[in-house]
CSV table of C-alpha atoms in Angstrom, one decimal:
chain,number,residue,atom,x,y,z
A,49,MET,CA,28.3,-24.7,21.0
A,50,LYS,CA,27.5,-24.2,17.3
A,51,ASN,CA,23.9,-23.5,18.1
A,52,PHE,CA,25.0,-20.8,20.7
A,53,PHE,CA,27.1,-19.0,18.1
A,54,LEU,CA,24.4,-19.3,15.5
A,55,ALA,CA,21.8,-17.8,17.9
A,56,PHE,CA,24.2,-15.1,19.0
A,57,ALA,CA,24.9,-14.2,15.4
A,58,LEU,CA,21.3,-14.0,14.4
A,59,LEU,CA,20.4,-11.9,17.5
A,60,PHE,CA,23.4,-9.5,16.8
A,61,THR,CA,22.5,-9.0,13.1
A,62,SER,CA,18.8,-8.4,13.9
A,63,LEU,CA,19.8,-5.7,16.4
A,64,ALA,CA,22.3,-4.2,14.0
A,65,ILE,CA,19.7,-4.0,11.1
A,66,SER,CA,16.9,-2.5,13.2
A,67,GLN,CA,16.1,1.1,12.3
A,68,ASP,CA,14.4,4.1,13.8
A,69,GLY,CA,12.1,4.5,10.9
A,70,ALA,CA,8.4,3.7,10.8
A,71,SER,CA,6.2,2.3,8.1
A,72,VAL,CA,2.7,3.2,7.1
A,73,ARG,CA,0.4,0.9,5.2
A,74,GLY,CA,-3.2,1.3,4.0
A,75,GLN,CA,-5.8,0.7,1.3
A,76,ILE,CA,-7.7,3.3,-0.7
A,77,THR,CA,-11.2,2.4,-1.9
A,78,ASP,CA,-13.8,4.3,-3.9
A,79,MET,CA,-17.1,4.4,-1.9
A,80,GLU,CA,-19.0,5.7,-5.0
A,81,SER,CA,-18.1,2.4,-6.8
A,82,PHE,CA,-19.2,0.1,-4.0
A,83,GLY,CA,-15.9,0.0,-2.2
A,84,GLU,CA,-13.8,-1.0,-5.2
A,85,PRO,CA,-10.0,-0.4,-4.8
A,86,LEU,CA,-8.5,2.7,-6.5
A,87,LEU,CA,-5.8,1.6,-8.9
A,88,TYR,CA,-2.6,3.6,-9.2
A,89,ALA,CA,-3.8,6.5,-7.0
A,90,ASN,CA,-1.1,8.9,-5.9
A,91,VAL,CA,-0.5,9.0,-2.1
A,92,LYS,CA,1.6,11.6,-0.5
A,93,VAL,CA,2.8,12.3,3.1
A,94,LYS,CA,2.9,16.0,3.8
A,95,GLY,CA,6.1,17.0,5.6
A,96,ALA,CA,8.0,13.9,4.7
A,97,GLU,CA,8.6,14.4,1.0
A,98,ALA,CA,7.3,10.8,0.5
A,99,GLN,CA,4.9,9.6,-2.2
A,100,THR,CA,3.9,6.4,-3.8
A,101,GLN,CA,1.1,4.8,-5.9
A,102,THR,CA,-1.5,2.2,-4.9
A,103,ASN,CA,-1.2,-1.2,-6.5
A,104,LEU,CA,-3.9,-3.3,-8.3
A,105,ARG,CA,-5.6,-3.9,-4.9
A,106,GLY,CA,-5.6,-0.3,-3.8
A,107,ASN,CA,-2.8,-0.9,-1.2
A,108,PHE,CA,0.1,1.4,-0.5
A,109,GLU,CA,3.1,1.3,1.8
A,110,PHE,CA,5.6,3.8,3.0
A,111,ASP,CA,8.8,2.5,4.7
A,112,GLU,CA,11.5,4.3,6.7
A,113,ILE,CA,9.5,7.4,7.6
A,114,ALA,CA,10.7,9.2,10.7
A,115,PRO,CA,8.3,8.7,13.6
A,116,GLY,CA,6.0,11.7,14.1
A,117,LYS,CA,2.5,13.0,13.2
A,118,TYR,CA,1.8,13.5,9.5
A,119,THR,CA,-1.1,14.2,7.2
């Protein structure tokens, strides 16, 4: 009975936390430098007012962006 309540609680909380937002992840590399990652490059999403910087590996991530088509 304990396991049933635990499973129900975990399922309910995961459904309650789910969001309608989307996430976008990527990596920016410099092809002129043999594909080396671009450090601290600014990345913006037009129409979403979202911006971030790449990390030391050239990776970036946007969370909780409304689903749609963006540039």
